[in-house]
Short mmCIF file of C-alpha atoms in Angstrom, two decimals:
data_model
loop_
_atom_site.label_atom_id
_atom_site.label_comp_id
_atom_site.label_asym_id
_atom_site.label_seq_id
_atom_site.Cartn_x
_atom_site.Cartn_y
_atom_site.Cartn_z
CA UNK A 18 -33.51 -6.50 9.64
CA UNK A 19 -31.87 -4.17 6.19
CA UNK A 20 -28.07 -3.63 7.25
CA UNK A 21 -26.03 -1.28 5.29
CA UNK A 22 -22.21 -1.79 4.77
CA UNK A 23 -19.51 -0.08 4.04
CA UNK A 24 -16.92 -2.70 2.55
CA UNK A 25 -13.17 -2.26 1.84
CA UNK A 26 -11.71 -4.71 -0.22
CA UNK A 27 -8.51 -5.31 -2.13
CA UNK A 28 -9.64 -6.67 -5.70
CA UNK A 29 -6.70 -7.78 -6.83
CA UNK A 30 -7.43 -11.88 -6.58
CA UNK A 31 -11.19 -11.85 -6.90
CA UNK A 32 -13.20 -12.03 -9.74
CA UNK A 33 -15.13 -8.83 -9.02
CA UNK A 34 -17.90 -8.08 -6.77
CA UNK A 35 -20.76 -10.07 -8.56
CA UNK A 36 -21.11 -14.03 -8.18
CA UNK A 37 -21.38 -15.88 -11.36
CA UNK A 38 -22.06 -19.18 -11.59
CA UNK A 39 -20.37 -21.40 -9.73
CA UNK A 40 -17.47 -18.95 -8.93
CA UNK A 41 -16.89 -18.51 -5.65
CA UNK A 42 -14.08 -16.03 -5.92
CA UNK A 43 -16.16 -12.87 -5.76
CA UNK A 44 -16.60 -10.54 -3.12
CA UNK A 45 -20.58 -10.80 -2.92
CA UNK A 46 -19.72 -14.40 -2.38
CA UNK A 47 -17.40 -14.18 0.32
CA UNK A 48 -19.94 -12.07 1.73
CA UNK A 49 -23.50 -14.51 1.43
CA UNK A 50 -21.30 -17.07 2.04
CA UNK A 51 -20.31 -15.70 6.01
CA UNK A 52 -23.72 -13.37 6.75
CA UNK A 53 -25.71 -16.81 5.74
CA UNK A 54 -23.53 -18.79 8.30
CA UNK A 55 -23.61 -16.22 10.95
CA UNK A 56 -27.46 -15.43 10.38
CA UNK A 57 -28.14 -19.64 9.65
CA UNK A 58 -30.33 -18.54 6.91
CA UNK A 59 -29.41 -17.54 3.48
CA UNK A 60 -28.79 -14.43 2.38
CA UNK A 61 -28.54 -11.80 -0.44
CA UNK A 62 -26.31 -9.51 -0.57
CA UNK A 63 -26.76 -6.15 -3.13
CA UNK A 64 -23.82 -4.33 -3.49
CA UNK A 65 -24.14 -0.68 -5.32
CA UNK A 66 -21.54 -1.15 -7.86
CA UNK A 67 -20.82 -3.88 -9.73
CA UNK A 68 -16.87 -3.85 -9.75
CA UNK A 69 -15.16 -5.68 -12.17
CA UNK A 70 -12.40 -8.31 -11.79
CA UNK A 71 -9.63 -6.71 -9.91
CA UNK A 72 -11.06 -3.34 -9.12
CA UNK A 73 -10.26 -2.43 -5.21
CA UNK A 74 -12.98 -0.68 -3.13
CA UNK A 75 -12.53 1.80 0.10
CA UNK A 76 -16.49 2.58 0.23
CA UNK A 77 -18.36 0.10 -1.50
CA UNK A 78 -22.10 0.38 -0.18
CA UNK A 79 -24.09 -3.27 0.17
CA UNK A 80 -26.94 -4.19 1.90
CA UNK A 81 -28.23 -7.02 3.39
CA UNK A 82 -31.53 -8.77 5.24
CA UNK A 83 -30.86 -11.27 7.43
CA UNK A 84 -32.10 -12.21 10.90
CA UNK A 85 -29.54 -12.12 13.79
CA UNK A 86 -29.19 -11.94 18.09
CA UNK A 87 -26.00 -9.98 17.86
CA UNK A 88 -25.81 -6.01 18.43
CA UNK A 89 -24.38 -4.51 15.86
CA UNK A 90 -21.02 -4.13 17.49
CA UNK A 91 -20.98 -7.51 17.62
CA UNK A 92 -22.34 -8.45 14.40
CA UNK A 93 -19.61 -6.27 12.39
CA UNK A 94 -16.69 -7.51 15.15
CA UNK A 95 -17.76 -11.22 14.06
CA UNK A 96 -18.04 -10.33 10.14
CA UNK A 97 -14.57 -8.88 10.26
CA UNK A 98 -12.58 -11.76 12.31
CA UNK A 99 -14.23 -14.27 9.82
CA UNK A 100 -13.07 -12.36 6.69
CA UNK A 101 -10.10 -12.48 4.82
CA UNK A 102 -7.46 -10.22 5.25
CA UNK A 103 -8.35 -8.49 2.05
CA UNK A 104 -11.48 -7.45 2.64
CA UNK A 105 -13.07 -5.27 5.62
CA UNK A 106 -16.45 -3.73 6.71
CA UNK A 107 -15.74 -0.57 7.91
CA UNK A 108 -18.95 0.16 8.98
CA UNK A 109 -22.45 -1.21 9.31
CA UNK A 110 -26.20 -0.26 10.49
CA UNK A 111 -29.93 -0.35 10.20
CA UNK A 112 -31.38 1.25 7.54
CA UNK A 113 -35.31 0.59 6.70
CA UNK A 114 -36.95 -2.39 5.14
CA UNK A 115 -37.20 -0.55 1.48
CA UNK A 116 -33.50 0.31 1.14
CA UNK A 117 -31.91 -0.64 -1.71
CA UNK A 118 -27.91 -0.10 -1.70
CA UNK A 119 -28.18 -0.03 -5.59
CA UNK A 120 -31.28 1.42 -6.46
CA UNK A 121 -31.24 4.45 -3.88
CA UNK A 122 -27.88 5.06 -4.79
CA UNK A 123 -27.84 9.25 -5.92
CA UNK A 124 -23.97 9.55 -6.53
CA UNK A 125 -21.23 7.31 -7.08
CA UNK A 126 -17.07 8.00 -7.25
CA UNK A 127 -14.64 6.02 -8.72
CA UNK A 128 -11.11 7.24 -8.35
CA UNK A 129 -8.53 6.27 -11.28
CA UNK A 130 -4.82 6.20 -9.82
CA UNK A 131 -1.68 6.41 -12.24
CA UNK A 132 1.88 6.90 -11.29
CA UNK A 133 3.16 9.80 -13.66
CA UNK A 134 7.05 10.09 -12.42
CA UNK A 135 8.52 6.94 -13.62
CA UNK A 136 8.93 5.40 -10.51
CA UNK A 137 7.62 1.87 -9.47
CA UNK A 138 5.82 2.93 -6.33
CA UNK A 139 6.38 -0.67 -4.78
CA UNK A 140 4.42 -0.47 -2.18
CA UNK A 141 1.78 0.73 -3.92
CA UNK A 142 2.56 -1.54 -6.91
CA UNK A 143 -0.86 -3.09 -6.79
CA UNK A 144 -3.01 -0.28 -6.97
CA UNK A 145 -1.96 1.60 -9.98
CA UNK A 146 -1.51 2.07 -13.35
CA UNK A 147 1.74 2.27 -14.84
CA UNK A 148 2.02 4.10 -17.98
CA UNK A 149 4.77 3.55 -20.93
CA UNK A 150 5.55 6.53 -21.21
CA UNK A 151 5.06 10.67 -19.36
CA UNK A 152 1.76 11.98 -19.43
CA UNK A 153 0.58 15.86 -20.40
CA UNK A 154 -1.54 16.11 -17.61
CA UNK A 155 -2.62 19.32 -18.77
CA UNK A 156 -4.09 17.99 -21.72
CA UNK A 157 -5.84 15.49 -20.14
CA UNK A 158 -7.17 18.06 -17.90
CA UNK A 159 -8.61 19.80 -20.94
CA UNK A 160 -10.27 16.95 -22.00
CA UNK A 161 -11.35 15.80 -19.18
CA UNK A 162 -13.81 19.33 -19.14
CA UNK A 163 -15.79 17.94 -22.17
CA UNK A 164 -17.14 15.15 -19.54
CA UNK A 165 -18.91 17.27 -17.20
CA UNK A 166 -22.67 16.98 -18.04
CA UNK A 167 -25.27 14.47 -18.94
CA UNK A 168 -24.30 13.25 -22.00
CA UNK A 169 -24.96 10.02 -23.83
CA UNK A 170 -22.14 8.10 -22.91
CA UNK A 171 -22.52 4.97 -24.76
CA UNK A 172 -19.20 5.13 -26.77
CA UNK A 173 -17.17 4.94 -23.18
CA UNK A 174 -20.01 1.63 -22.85
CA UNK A 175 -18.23 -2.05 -23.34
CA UNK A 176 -21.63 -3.41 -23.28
CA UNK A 177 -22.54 -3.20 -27.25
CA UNK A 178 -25.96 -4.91 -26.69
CA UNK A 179 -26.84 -2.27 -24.12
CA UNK A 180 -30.83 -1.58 -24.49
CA UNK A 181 -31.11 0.81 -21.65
CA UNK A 182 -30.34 4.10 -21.97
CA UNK A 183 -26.38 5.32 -22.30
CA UNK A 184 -26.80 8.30 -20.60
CA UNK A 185 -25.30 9.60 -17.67
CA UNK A 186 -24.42 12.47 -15.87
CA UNK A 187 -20.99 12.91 -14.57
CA UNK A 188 -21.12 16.17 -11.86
CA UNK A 189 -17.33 16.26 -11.34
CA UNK A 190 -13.98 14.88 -12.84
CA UNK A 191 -11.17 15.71 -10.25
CA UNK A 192 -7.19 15.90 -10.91
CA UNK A 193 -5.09 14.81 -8.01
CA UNK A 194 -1.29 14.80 -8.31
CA UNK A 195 0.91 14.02 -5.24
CA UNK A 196 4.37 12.20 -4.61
CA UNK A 197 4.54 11.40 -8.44
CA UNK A 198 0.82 9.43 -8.31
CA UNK A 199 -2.03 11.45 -10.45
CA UNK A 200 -5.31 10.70 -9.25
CA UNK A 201 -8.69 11.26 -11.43
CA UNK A 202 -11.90 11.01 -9.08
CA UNK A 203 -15.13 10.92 -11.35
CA UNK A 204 -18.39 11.50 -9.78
CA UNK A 205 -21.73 10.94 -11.33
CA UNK A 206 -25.23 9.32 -10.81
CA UNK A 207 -24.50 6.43 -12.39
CA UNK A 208 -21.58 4.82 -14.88
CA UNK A 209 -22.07 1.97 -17.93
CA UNK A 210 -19.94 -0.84 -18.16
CA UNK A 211 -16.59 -0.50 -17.95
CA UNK A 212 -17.02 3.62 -18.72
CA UNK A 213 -14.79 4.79 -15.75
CA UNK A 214 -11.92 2.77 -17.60
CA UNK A 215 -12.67 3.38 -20.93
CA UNK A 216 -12.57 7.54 -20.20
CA UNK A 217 -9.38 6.79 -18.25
CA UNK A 218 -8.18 5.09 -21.45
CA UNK A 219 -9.14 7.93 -23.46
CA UNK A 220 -7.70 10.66 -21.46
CA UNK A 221 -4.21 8.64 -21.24
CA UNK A 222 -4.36 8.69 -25.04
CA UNK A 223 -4.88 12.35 -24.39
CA UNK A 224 -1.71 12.36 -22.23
CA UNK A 225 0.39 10.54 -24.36
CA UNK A 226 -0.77 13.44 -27.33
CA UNK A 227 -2.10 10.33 -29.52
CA UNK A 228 -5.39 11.82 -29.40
CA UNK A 229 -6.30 15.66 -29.36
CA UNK A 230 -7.93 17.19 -26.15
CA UNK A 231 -10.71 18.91 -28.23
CA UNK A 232 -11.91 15.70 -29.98
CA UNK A 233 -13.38 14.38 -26.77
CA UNK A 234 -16.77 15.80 -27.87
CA UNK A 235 -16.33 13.83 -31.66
CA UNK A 236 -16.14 10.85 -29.66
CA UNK A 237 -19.48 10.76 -27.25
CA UNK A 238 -21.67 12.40 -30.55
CA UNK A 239 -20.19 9.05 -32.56
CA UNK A 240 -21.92 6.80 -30.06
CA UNK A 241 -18.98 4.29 -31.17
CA UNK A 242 -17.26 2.31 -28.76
CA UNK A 243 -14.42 1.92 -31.31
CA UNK A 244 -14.02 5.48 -31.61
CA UNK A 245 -13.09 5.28 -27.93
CA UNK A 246 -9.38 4.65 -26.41
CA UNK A 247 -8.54 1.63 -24.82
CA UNK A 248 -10.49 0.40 -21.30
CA UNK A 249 -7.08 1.26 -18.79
CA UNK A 250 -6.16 -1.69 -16.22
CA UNK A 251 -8.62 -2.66 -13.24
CA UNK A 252 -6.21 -2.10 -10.86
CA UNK A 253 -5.90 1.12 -11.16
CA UNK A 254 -9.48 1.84 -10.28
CA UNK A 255 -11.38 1.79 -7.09
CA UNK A 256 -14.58 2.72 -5.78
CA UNK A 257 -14.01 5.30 -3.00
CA UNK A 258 -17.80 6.17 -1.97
CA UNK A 259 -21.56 6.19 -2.69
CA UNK A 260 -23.97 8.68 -1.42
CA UNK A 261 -28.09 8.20 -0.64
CA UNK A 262 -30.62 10.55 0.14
CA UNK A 263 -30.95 10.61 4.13
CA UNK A 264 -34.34 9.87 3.94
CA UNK A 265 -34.06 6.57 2.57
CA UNK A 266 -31.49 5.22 4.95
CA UNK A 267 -33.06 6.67 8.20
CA UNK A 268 -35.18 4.67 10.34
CA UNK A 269 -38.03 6.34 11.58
CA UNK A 270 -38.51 6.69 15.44
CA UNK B 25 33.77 2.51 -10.49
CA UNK B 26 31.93 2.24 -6.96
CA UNK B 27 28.50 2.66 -7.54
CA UNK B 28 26.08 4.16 -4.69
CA UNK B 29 22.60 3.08 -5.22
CA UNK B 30 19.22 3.61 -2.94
CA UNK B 31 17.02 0.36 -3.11
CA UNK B 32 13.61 0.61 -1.87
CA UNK B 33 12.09 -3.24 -1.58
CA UNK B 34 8.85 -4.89 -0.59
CA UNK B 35 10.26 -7.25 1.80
CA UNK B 36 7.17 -9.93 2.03
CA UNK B 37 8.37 -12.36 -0.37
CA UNK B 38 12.19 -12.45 0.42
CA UNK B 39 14.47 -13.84 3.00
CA UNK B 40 16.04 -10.58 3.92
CA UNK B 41 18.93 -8.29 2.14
CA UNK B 42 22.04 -10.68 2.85
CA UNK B 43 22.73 -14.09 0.68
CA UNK B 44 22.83 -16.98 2.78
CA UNK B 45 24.39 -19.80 1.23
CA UNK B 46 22.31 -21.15 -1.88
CA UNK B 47 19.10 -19.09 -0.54
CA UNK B 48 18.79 -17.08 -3.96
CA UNK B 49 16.21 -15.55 -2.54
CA UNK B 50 16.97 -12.33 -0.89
CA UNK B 51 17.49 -8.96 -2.19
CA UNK B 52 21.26 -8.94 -2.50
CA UNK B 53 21.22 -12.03 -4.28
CA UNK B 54 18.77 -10.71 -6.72
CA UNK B 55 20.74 -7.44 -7.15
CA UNK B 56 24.39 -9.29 -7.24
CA UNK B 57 23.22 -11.30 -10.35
CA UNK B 58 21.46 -8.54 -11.99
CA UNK B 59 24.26 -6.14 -12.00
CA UNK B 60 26.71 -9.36 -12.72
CA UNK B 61 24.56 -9.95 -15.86
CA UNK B 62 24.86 -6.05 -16.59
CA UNK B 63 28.54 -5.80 -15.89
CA UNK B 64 29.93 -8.79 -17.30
CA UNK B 65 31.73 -9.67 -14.68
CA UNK B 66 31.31 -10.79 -10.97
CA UNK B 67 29.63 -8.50 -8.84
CA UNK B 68 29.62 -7.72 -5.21
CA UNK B 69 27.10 -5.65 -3.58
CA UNK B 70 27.06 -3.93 0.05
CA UNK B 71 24.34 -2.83 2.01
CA UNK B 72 24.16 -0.65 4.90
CA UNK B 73 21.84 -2.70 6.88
CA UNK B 74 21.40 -6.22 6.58
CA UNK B 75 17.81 -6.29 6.92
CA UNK B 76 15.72 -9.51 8.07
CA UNK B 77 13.28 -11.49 5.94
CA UNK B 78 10.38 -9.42 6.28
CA UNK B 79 11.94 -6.43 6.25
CA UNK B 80 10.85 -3.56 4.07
CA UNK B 81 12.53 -0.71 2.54
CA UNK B 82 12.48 2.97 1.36
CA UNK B 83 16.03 3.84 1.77
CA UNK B 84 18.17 1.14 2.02
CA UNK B 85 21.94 2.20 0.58
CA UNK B 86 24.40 0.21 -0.91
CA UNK B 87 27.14 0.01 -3.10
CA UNK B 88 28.83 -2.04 -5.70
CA UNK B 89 32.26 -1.87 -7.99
CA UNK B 90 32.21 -2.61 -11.43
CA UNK B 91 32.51 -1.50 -15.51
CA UNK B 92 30.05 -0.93 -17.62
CA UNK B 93 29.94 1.18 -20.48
CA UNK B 94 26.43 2.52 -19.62
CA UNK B 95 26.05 6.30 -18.58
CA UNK B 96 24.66 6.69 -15.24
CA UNK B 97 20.79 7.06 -16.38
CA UNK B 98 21.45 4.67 -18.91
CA UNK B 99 22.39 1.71 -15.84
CA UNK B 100 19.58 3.11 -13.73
CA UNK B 101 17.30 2.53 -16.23
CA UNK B 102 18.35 -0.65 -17.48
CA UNK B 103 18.61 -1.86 -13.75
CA UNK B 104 15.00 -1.18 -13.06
CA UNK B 105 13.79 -2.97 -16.18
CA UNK B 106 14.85 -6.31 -14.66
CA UNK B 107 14.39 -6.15 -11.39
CA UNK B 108 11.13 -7.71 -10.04
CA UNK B 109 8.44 -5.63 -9.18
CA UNK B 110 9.20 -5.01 -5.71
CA UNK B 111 12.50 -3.72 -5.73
CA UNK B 112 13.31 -0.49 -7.20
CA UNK B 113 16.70 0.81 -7.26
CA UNK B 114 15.26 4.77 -6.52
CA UNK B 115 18.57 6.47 -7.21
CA UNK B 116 22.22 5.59 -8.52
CA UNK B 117 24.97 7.76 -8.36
CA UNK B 118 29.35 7.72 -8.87
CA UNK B 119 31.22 7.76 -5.39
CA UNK B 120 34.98 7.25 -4.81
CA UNK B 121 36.51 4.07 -4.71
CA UNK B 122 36.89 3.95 -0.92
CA UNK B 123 33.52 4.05 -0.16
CA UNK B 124 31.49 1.37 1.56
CA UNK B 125 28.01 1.77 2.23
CA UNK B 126 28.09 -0.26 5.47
CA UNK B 127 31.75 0.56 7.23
CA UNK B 128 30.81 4.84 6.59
CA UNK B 129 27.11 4.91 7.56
CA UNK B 130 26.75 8.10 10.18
CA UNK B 131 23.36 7.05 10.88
CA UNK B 132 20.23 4.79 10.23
CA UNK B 133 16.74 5.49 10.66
CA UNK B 134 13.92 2.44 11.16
CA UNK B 135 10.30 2.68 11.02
CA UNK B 136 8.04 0.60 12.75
CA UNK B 137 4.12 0.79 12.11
CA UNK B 138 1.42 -0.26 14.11
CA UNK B 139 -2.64 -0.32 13.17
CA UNK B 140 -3.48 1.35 16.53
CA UNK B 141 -7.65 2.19 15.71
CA UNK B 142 -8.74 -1.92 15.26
CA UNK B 143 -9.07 -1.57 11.47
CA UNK B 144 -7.71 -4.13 9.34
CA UNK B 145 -6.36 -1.04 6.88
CA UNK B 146 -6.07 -3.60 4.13
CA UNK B 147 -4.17 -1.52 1.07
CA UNK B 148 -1.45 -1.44 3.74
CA UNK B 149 -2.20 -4.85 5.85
CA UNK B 150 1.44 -5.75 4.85
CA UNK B 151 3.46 -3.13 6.06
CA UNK B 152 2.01 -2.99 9.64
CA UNK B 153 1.77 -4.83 12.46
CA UNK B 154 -1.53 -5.66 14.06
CA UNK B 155 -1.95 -5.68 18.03
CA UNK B 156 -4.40 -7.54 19.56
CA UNK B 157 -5.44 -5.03 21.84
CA UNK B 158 -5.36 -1.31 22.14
CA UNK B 159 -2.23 0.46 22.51
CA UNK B 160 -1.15 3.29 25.35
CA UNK B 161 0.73 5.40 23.43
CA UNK B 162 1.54 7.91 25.87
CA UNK B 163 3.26 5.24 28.07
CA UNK B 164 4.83 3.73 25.20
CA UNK B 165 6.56 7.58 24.53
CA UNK B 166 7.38 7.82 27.88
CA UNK B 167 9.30 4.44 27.70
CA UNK B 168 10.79 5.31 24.70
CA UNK B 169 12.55 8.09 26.23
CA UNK B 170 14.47 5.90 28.38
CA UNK B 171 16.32 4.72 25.21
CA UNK B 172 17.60 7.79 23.50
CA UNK B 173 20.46 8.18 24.08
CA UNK B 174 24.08 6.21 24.52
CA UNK B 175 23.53 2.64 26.56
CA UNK B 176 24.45 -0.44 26.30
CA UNK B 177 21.82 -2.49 24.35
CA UNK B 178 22.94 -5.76 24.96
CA UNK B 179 19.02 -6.81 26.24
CA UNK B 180 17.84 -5.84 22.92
CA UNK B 181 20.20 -7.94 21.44
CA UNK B 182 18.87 -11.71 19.81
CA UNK B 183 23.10 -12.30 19.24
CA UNK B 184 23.27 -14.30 22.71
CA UNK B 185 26.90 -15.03 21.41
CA UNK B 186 27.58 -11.23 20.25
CA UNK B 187 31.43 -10.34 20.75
CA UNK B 188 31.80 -7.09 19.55
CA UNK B 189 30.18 -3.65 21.98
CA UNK B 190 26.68 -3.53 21.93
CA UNK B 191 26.43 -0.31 23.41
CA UNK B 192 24.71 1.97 20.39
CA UNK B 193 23.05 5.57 20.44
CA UNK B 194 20.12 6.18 19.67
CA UNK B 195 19.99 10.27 18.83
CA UNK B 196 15.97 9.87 18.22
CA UNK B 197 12.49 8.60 18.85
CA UNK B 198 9.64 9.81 16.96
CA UNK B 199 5.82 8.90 17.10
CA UNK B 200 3.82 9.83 14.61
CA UNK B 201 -0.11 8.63 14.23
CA UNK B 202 -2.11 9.26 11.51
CA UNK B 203 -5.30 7.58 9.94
CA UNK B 204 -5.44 4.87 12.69
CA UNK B 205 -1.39 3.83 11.82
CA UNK B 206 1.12 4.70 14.96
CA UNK B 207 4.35 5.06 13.14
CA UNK B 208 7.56 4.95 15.63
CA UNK B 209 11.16 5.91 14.00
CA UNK B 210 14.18 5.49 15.83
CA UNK B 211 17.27 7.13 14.33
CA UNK B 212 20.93 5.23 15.45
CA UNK B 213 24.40 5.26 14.74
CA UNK B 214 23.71 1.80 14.30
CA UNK B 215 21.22 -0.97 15.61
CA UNK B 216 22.13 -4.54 17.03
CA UNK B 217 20.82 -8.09 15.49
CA UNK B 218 16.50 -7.31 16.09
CA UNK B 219 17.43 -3.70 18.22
CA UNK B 220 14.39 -2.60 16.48
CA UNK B 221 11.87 -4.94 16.64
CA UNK B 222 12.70 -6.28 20.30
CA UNK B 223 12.32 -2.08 21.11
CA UNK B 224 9.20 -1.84 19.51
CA UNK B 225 7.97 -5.37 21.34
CA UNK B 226 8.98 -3.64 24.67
CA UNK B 227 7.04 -0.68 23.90
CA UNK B 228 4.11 -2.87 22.62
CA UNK B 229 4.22 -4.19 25.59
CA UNK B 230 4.47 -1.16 27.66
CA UNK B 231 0.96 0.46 25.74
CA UNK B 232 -0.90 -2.88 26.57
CA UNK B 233 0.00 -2.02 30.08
CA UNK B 234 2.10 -5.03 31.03
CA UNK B 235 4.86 -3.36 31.85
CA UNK B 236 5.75 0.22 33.31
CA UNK B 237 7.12 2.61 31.19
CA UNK B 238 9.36 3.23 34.30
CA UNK B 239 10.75 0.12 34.00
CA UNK B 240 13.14 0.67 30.62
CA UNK B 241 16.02 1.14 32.42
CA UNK B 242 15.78 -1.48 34.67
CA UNK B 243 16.10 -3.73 31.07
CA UNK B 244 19.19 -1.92 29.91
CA UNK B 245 20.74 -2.38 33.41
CA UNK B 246 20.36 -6.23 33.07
CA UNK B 247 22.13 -6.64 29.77
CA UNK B 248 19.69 -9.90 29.52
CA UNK B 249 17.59 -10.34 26.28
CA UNK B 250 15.35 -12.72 28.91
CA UNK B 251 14.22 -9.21 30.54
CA UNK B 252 13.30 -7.47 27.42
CA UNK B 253 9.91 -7.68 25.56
CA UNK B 254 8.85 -9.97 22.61
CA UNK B 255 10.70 -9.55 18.93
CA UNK B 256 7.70 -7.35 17.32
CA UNK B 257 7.19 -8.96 13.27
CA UNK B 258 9.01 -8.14 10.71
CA UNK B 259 6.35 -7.24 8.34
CA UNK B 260 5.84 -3.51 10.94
CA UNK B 261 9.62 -2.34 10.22
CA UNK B 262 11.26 -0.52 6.85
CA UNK B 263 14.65 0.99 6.74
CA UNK B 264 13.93 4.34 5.70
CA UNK B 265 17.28 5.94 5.28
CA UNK B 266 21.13 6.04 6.01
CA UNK B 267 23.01 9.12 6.49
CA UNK B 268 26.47 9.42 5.47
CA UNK B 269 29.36 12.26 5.58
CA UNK B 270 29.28 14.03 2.56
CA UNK B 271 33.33 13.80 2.57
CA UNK B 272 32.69 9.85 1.97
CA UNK B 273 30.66 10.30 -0.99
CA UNK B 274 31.80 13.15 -2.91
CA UNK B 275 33.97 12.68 -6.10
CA UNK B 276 36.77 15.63 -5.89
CA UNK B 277 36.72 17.36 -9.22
#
């Protein structure tokens, strides 16, 4: 059997989503680690977005193939008893043999959160960004525009030995702002290394006037990481939801 | 000068609002030092409700009386740089010299949340409580009607050796659910040692269908903390705010 999930976590004491080594501290981990003690075989498990150390997720999309007796109530009731209490699967079901959580993926957002009144938003503490000083949201509106499009994105790319290709296409960049927490949602087919942090970076340079809204464009035709702002903290991002073409996770009566 | 402040807290990591002995650990002991530190001098602080360990907060009030040379913003400020990051003084203002945040409170409202869908809703897994089964929640209103109102609440009580009344009134109970959270607020002139929590165990206990929600009165009758339900966990309840008369806190000009 290919099961699909829909995982939840809270990033904030892993070391991302990927396994490295002999870290266990990563949410893929945590993951092969259970599924291969619940299915008694080992098992792989592909996750569609690599998130970084500390990045949260509300609808990271994995899949898995593993052999099991349980239904699928079951099998998701026993995942979620045996996992920590910072991670969840919301949901979970068959999809067919070929499915491939990242390389069917069509559309990915990422959701940037930043809390723009001054206040410490306690309870929330662990999921934003907290900025030195008042942001012109406006401005970072503006340049958020120049975004929009397939462009070559390999400036906003922390990977400088990157041999495939830089671009991407971003179909939406979204402003948010509610109870004093602005939220920028970027969607897009597909996003480099450490790019949703390093445009956040950019545009809070924007916000901050240290960098004009117009020069946005200068930046992606330099092809420069340096010419770049700075990559904006983990835990303010988190990956709210991936999208597939029905086709390739419907199983054929 | 008597100092009014709002103080909203994450309550997780503390042993409740009041200093106990040489328990430095609780939110009036971190605030008493901090404003001692910022004063000069010794510093006494007084909060409306002496919340458990556990216990959140997004309005508790409280005041203090000392010098400082600071303007108002110029304290707030300087307040909120040292404090840890889970208390946050939200607001700070002048009042006269007479009053006390405790002996003047009108009214109190608590808020106790429940996960009532059987997610694990982990961006907010510390600021709920989870059941182990499926809630009722229109018994559990239905019960909770039987408490508004003036009654002695001396089975809600966990101060076996309580001298003073414990009759209180409760003016409201209101349930709220949204996104799989039930969130109950009861609003007081003032709440006995666990009122909340053993109210909320009681209803609890009422939605899981061990008791009838008929059967609230018969617990008030029998002024016996024996016939009441189970002390729900501190981690589900935040002091959300505390009314006062506007006489009390008004500077005349």
């Amino acid at each position: 059997m290919n099961y699909k999930m829909i995982i939840q976590y809270d990033g904030t004491r892993y070391n991302g989503w990927q396994k490295q080594g002999n870290t266990e501290n990563t949410i893929q981990g945590k993951m092969e680690t259970l599924l291969g003690r619940i299915a008694g075989e080992e098992v792989e498990v592909h996750g569609a977005g690599r998130t970084d150390a500390g990045v949260h997720a509300k609808g990271q999309t994995a899949n898995a193939r593993f052999h099991t007796d349980l239904s699928d109530v079951e099998l998701l009731s026993a995942i979620n008893r045996y996992l920590p209490e910072d991670i969840w699967v919301a949901d979970l079901c068959r999809v067919p043999e070929r499915f491939h959580s990242r390389l069917n993926a069509v559309e990915k957002t990422y959701e940037y959160r930043i809390a723009v009144d001054g206040g410490k938003h306690i309870f929330e503490r662990k999921y934003l960004y907290f900025p030195e000083e008042l942001l012109d949201v406006e401005a970072m509106k503006k340049a958020a525009n120049h975004f929009v499009g397939k462009y070559d994105f390999k400036s906003f790319c922390a990977n400088k030995k990157m041999k495939k290709s830089t671009v991407r296409c971003i179909s939406r960049i979204a402003f948010c702002e509610k109870d004093g927490i602005l939220s920028i949602s970027f969607t897009g087919d597909g996003f480099l290394y450490h790019m949703v942090r390093i445009l956040c970076g950019t545009l809070i340079e924007v916000g901050m006037h240290k960098r004009e809204a117009d020069s946005m464009n200068e930046i992606l035709q330099a092809k420069d990481r340096e010419k770049a702002g700075f990559c904006a903290p983990a835990c303010g991002l988190t990956l709210i939801s991936v999208n597939y073409d029905k086709n390739e996770t419907k199983i054929e009566a």
